[in-house]
Coordinates of N, CA and C in Angstrom, one line a residue:
Chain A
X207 N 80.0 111.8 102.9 CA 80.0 110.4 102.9 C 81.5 109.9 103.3
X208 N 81.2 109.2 104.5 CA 83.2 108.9 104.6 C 83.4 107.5 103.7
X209 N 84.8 108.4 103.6 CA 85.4 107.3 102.5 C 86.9 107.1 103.7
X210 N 87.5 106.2 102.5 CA 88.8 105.8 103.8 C 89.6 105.1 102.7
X211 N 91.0 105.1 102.3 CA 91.6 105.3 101.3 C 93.1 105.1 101.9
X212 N 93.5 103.4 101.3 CA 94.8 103.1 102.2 C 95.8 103.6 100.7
X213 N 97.0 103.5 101.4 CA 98.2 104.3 100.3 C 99.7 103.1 101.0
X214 N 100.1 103.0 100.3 CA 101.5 102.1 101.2 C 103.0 101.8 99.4
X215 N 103.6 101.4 99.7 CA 104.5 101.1 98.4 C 104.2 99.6 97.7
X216 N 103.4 98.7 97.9 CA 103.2 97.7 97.4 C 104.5 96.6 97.4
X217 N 105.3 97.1 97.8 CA 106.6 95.4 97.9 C 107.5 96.3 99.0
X218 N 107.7 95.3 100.0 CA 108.4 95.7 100.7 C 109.7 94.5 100.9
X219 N 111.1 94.8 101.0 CA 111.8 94.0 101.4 C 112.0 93.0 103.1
X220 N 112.3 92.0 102.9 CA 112.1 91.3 104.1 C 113.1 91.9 105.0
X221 N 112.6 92.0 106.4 CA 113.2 92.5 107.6 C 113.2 94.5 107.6
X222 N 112.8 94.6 106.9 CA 112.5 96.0 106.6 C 110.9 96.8 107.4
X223 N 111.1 97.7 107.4 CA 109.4 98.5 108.0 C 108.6 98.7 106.9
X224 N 107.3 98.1 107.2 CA 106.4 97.8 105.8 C 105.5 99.5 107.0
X225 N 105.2 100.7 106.0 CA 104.7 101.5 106.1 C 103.8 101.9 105.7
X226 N 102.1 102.1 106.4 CA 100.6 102.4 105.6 C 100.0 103.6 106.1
X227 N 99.6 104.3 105.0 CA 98.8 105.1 105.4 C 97.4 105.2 105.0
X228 N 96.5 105.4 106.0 CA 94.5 105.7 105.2 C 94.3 107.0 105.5
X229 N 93.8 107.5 104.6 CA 93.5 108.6 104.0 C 92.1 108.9 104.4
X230 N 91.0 109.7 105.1 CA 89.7 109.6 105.7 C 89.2 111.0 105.3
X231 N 88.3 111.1 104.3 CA 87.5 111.8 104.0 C 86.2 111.4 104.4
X232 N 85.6 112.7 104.1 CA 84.0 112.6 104.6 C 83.8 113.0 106.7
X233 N 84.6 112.8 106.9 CA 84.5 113.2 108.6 C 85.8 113.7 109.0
X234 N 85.8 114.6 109.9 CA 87.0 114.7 110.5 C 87.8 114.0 111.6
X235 N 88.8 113.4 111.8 CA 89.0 112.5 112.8 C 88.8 113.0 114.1
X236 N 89.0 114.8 113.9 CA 89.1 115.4 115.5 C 87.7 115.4 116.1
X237 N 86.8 115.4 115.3 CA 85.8 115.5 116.0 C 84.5 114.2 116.1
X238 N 85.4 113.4 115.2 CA 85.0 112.0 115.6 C 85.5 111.1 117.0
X239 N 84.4 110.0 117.3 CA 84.5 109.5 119.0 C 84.6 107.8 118.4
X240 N 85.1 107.8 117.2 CA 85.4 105.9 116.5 C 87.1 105.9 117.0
X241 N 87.1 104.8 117.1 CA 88.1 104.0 117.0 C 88.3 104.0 115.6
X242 N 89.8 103.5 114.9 CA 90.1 103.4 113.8 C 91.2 102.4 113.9
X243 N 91.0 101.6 112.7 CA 92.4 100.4 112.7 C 92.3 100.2 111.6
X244 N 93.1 98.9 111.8 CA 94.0 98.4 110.6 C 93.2 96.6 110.6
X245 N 93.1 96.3 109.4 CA 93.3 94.4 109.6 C 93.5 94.2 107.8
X246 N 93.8 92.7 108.0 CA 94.9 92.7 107.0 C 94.3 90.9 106.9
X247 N 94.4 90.5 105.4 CA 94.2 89.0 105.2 C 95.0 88.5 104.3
X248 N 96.2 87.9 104.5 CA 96.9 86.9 103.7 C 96.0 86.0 102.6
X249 N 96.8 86.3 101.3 CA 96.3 85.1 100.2 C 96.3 84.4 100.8
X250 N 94.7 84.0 100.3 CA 94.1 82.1 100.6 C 93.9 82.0 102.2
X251 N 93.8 83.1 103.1 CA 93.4 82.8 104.6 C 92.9 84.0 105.2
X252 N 92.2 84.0 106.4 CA 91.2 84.7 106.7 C 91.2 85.9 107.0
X253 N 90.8 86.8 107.6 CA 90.7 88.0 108.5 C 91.8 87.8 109.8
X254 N 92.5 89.0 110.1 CA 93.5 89.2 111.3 C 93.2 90.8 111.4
X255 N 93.1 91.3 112.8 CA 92.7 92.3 113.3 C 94.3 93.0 113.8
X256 N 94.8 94.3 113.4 CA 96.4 94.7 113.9 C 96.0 95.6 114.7
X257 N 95.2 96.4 114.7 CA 95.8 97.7 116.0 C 94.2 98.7 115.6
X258 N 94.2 99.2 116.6 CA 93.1 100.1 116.8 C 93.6 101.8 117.3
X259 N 93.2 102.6 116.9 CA 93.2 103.9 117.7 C 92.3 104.6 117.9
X260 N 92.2 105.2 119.1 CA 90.7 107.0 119.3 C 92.2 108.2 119.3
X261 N 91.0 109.0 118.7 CA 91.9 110.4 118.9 C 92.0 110.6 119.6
X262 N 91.7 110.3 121.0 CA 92.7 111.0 122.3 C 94.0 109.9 122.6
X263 N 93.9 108.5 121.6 CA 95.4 108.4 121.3 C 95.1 107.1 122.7
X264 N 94.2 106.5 122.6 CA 93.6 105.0 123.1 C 94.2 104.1 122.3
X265 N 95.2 103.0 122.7 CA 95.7 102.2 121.3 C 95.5 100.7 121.8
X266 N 95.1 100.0 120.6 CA 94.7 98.4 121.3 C 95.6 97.6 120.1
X267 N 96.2 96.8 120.3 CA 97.4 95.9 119.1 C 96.8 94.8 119.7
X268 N 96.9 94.0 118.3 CA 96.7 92.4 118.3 C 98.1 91.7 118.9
X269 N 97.7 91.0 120.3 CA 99.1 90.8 120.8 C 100.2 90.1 120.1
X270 N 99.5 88.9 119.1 CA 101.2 88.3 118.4 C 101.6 89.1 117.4
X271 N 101.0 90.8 117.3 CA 102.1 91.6 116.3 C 102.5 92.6 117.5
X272 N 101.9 92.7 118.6 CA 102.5 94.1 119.2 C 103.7 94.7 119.3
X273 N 104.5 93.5 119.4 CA 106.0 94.1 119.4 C 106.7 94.8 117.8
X274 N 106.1 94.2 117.2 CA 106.5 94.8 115.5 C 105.4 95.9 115.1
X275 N 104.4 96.3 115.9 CA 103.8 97.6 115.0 C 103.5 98.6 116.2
X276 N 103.5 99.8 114.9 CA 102.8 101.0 115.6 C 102.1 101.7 114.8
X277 N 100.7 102.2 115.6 CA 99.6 102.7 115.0 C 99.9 104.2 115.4
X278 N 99.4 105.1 114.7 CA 99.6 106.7 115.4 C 98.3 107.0 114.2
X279 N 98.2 108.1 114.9 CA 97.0 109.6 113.9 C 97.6 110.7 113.7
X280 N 97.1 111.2 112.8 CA 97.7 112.6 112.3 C 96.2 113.3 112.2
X281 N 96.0 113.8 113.2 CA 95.0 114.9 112.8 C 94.7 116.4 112.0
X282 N 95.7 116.6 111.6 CA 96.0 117.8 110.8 C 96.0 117.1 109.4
X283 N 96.0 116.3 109.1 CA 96.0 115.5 107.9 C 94.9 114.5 107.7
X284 N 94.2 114.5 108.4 CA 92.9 113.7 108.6 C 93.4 111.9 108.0
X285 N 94.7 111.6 108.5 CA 95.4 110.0 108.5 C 95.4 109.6 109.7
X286 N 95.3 108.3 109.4 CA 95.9 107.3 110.3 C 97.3 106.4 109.7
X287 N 97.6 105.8 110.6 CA 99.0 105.1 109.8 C 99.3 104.0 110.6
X288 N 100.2 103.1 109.6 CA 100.5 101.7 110.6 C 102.4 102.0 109.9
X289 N 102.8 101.0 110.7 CA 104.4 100.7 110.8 C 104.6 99.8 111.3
X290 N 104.6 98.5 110.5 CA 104.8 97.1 111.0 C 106.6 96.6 110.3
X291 N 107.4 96.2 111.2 CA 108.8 96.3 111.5 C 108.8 94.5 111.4
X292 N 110.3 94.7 110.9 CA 111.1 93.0 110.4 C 110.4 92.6 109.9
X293 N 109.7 92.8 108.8 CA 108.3 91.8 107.8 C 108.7 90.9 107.4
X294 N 107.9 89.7 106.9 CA 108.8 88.7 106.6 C 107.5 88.0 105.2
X295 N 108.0 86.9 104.5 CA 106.9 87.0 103.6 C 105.4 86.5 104.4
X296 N 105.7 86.1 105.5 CA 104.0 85.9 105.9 C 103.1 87.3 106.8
X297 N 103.9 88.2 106.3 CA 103.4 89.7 106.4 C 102.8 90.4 104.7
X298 N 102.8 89.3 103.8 CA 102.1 89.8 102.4 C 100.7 89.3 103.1
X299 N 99.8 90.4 102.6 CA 98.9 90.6 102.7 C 97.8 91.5 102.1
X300 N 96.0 91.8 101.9 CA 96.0 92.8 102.2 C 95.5 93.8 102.6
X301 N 96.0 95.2 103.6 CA 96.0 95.3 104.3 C 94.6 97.1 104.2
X302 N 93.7 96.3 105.0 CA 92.9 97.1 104.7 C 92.9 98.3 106.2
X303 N 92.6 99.9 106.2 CA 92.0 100.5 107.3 C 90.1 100.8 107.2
X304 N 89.8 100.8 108.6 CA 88.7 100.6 108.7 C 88.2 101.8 110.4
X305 N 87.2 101.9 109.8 CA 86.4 103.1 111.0 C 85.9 101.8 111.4
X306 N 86.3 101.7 113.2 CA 86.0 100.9 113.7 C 84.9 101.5 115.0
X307 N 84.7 100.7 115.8 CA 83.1 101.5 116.8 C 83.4 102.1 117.7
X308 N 82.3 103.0 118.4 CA 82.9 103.8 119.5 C 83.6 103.6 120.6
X309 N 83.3 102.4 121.1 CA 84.1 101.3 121.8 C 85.0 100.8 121.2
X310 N 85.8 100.3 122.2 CA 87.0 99.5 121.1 C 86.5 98.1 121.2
X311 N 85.4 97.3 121.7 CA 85.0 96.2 121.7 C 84.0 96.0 120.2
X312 N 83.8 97.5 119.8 CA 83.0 97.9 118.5 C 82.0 96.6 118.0
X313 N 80.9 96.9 118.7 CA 79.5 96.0 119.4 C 78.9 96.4 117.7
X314 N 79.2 97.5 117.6 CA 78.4 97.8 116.2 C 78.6 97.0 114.6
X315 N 79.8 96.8 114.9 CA 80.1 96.1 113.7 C 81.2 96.9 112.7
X316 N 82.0 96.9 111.9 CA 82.8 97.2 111.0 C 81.9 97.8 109.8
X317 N 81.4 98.7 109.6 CA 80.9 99.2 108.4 C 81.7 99.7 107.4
X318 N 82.5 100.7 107.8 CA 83.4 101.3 107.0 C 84.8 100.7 106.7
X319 N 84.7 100.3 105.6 CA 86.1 99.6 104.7 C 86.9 100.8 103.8
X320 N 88.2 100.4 104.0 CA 89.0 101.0 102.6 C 89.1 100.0 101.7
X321 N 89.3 100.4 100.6 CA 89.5 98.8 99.5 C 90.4 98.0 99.4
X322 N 91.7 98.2 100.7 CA 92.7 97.7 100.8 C 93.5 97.5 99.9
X323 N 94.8 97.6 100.7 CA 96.1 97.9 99.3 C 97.1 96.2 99.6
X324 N 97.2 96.0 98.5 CA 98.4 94.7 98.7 C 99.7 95.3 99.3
X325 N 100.2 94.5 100.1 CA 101.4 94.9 100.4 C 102.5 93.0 100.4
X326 N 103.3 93.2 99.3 CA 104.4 91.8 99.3 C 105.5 92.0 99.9
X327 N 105.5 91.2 101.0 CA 106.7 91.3 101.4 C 108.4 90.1 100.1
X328 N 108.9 90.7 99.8 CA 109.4 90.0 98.5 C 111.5 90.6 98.3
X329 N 112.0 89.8 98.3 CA 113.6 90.2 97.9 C 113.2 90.9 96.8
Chain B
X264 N 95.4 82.9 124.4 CA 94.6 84.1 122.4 C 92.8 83.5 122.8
X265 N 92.3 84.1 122.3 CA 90.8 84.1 122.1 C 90.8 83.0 120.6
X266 N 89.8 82.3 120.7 CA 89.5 81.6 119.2 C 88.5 81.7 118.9
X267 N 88.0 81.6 117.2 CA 87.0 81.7 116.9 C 87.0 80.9 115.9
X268 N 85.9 79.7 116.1 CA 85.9 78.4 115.1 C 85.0 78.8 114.1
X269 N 84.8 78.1 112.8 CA 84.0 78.0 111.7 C 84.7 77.0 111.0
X270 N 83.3 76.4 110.2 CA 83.4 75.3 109.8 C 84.1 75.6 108.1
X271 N 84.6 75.1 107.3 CA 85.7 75.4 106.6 C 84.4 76.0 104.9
X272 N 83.9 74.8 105.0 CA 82.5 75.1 104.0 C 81.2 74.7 104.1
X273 N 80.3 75.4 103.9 CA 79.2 75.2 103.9 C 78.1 75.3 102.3
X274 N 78.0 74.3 102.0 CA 77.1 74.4 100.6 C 75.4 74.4 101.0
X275 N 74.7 74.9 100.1 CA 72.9 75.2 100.1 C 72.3 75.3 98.5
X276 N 71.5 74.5 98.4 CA 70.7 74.8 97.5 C 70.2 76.4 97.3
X277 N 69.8 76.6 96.1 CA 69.5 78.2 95.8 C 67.7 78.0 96.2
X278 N 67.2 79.1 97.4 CA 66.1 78.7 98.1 C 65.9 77.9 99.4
X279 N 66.9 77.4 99.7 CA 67.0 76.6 100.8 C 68.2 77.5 102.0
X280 N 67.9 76.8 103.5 CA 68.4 77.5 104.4 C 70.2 77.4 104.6
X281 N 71.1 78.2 104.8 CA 72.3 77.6 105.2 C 72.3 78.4 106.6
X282 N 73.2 77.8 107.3 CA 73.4 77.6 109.0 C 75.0 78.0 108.9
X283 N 75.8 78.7 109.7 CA 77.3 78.8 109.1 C 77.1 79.4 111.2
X284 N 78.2 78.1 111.6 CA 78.3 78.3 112.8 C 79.8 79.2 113.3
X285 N 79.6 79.6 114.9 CA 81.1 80.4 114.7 C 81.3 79.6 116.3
X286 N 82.4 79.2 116.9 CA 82.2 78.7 118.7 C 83.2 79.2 118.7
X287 N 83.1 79.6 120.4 CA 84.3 80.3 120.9 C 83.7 80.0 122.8
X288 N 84.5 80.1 123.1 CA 84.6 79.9 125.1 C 83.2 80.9 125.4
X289 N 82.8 80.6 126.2 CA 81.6 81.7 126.6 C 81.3 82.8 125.7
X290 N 81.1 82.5 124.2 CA 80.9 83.4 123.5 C 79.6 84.1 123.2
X291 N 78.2 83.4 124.3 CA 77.4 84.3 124.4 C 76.9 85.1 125.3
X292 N 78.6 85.7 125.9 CA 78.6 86.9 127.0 C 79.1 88.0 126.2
X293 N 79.6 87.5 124.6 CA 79.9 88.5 124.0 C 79.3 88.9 122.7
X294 N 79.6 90.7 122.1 CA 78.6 90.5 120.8 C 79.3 90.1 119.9
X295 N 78.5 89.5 118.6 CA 79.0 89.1 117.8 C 78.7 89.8 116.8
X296 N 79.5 89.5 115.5 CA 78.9 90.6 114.2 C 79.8 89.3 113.1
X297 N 79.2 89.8 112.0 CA 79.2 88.8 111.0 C 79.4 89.6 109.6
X298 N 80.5 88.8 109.1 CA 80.8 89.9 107.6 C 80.4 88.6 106.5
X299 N 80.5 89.5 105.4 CA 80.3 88.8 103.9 C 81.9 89.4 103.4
X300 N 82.4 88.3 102.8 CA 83.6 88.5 102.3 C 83.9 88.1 100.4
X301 N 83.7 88.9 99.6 CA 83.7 88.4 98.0 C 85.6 88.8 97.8
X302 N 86.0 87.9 97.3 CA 87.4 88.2 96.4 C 87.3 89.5 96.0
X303 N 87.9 90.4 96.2 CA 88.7 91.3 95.6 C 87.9 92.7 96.1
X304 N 87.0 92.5 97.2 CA 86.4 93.6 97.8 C 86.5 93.1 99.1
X305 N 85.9 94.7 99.9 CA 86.1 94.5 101.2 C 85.0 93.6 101.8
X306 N 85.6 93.4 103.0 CA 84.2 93.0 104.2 C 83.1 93.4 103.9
X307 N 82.3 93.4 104.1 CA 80.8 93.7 104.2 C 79.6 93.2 105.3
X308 N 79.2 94.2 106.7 CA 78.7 93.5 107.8 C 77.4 93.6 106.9
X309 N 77.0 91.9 107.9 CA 75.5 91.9 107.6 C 74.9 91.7 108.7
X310 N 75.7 91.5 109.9 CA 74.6 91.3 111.2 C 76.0 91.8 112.6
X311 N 75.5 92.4 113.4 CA 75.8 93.2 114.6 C 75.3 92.8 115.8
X312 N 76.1 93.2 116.7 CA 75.5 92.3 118.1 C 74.1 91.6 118.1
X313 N 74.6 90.2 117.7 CA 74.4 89.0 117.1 C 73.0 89.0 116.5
X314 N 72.1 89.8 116.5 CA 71.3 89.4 115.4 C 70.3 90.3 114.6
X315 N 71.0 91.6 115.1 CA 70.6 93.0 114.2 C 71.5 93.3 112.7
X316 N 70.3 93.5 112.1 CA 70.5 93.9 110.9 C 71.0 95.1 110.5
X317 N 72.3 95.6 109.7 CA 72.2 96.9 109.4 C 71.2 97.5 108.4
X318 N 70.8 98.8 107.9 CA 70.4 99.0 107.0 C 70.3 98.6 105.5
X319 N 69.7 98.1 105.0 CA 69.8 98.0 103.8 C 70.3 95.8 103.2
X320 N 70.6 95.2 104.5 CA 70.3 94.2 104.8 C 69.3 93.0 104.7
X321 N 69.2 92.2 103.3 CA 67.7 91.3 103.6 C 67.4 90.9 104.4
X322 N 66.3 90.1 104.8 CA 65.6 89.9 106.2 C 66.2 88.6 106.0
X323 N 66.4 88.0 105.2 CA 66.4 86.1 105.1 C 68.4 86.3 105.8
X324 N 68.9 87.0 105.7 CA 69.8 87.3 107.1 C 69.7 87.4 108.4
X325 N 69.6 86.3 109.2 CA 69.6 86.4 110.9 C 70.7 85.9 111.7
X326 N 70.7 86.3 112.8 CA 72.1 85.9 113.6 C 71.1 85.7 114.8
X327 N 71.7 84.2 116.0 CA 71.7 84.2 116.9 C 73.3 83.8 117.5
X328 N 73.0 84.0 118.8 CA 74.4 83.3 119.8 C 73.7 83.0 121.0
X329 N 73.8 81.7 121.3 CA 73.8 81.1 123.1 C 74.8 80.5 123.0
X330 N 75.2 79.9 124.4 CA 76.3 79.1 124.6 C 77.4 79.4 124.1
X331 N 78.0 78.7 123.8 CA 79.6 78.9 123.0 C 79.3 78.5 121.3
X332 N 78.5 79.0 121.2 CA 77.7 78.9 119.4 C 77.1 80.5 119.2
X333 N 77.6 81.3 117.9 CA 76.7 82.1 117.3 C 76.8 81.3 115.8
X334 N 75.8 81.8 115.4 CA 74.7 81.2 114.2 C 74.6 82.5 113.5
X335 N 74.8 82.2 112.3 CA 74.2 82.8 110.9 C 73.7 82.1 110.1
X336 N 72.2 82.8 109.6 CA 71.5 82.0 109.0 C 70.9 82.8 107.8
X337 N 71.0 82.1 106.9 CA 70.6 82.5 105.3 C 69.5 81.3 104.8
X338 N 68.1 82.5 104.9 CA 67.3 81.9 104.4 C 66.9 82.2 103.5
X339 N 66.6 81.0 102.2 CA 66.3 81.2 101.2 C 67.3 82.0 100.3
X340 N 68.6 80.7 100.5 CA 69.8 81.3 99.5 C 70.2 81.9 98.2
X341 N 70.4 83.2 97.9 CA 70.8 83.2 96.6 C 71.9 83.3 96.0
X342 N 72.2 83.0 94.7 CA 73.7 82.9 94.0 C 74.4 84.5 94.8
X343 N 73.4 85.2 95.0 CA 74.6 86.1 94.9 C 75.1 86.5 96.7
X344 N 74.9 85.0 97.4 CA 75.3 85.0 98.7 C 76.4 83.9 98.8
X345 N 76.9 83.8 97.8 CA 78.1 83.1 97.6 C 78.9 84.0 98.2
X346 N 80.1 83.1 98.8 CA 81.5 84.1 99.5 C 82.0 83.8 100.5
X347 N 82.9 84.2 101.2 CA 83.5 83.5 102.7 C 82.7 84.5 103.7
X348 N 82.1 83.9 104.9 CA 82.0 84.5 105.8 C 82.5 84.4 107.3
X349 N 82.6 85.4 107.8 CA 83.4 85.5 109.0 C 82.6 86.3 109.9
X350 N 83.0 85.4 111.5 CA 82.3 86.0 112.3 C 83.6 86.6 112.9
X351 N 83.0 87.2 114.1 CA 84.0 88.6 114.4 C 83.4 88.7 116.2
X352 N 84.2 89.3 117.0 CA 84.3 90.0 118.5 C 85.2 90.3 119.4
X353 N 84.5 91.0 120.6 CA 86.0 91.2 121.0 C 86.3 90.4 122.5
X354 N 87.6 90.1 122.6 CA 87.5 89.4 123.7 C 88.3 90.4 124.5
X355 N 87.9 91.0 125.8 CA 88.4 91.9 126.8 C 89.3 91.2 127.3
X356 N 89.5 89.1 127.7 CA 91.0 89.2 128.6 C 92.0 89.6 127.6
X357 N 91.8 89.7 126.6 CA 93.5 89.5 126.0 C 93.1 90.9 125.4
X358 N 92.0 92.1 125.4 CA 92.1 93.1 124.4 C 92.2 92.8 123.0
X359 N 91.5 91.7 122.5 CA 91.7 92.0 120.9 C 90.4 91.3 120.6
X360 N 90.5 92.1 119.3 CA 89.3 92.2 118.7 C 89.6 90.7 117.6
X361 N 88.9 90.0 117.4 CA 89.1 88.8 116.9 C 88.2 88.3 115.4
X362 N 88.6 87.7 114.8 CA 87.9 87.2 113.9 C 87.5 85.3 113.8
X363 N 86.8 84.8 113.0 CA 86.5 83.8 113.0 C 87.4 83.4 112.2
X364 N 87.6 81.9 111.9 CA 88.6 81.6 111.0 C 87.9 81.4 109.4
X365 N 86.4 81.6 109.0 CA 86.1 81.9 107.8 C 85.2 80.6 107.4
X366 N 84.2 81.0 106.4 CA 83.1 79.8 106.3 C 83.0 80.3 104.6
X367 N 83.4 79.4 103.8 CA 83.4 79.4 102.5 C 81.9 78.9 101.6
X368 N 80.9 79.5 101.8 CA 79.4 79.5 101.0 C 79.2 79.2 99.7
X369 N 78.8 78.0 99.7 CA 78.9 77.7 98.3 C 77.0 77.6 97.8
X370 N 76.6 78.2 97.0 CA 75.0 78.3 96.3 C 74.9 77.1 95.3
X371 N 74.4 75.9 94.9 CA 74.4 75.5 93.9 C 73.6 74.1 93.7

């Protein structure tokens, strides 16, 4: 059964690199053909989509973050990871990873959630 | 940027239909999918290129999209379909995958 399992430090200081890792059990990413990302919801406001990857290293970013993140995989670790740079407090959020669809237009829908980890951006 | 509208709340009697709309620019050239969103849990899709059900999904859940309108429809509401919902797709000019701005379901 895949499970998906984010990990990150819970307070990050402002202007600093807010760092996430998901953790993917139940499948191996090498021999999976999903996309994988990140999206993230601010207290009190909606859904925002950050970055997508395939394991041959396909990468799609939400353009008003592209310049502050980067998505990578670790296949030998069965992770994915985000690194979102200069955070500021309207980067508290939180920030879930998710098996996204075989396409990156992912027609299928979002099934697989991690339970998302808070991340404060906070002095 | 790609947008995706929703109306801020939508209330229904318990047994009666709610309608929770999503508009966006020619958005029925594209698929849509539709989550259930509860406090302190994740997303949860209930409908996929706009009006398939996943498994395990009640039927009184349906999705359409024509025009620059996709539609979720809950028929025969119950308390425990309270929650925000958000519609979702992707727009190819800009590459990103988008969400709706959120539809707050109230049962009562």
């Amino acid at each position: 059964q895949l499970q998906l399992e984010e990990s990150g430090p819970g307070l990050v200081r402002p202007s600093e690199t807010l760092s996430l890792v998901c953790s993917v059990s139940g499948v191996s990413l090498s021999g999976s053909s999903y996309f994988w990302g990140w999206i993230r919801q601010p207290p009190g406001k909606g859904l925002e989509w950050i970055a997508s990857i395939s394991k041959s290293g396909n990468i799609y970013y939400n353009p008003s973050l592209e310049s502050r993140v980067a998505i990578s995989i670790d296949m030998s670790k069965n992770q994915f990871s985000l690194k979102l740079s200069s955070v500021t407090h309207t980067d508290t959020a939180v920030y879930y990873c998710a098996r996204m669809g075989t396409l990156i237009a992912t027609p299928e829908g979002i099934v697989h959630w991690g339970q998302g980890t808070l991340a404060t951006i906070s002095s | 940027s790609y947008d995706l509208t929703q109306p801020l709340s939508v209330s229904v009697s318990p047994g009666q239909t709610a309608s929770i709309t999503c508009s966006g620019d020619e958005l029925e050239n594209k698929y849509v999918s539709w989550y259930q969103k509860k406090a302190g849990r994740s997303p949860f899709l209930v409908i996929y290129e706009d009006k398939k059900r996943p498994s395990g999904i009640p039927e009184r859940f349906s999705g359409s999209n024509s025009g620059n309108t996709a539609t979720l429809t809950i028929s025969g509401a119950q308390a425990v379909d309270e929650g925000d919902y958000y519609c979702q797709t992707w727009d190819s000019s800009t590459t990103s995958l988008v969400f709706g701005t959120g539809t707050k379901v109230t049962v009562l």
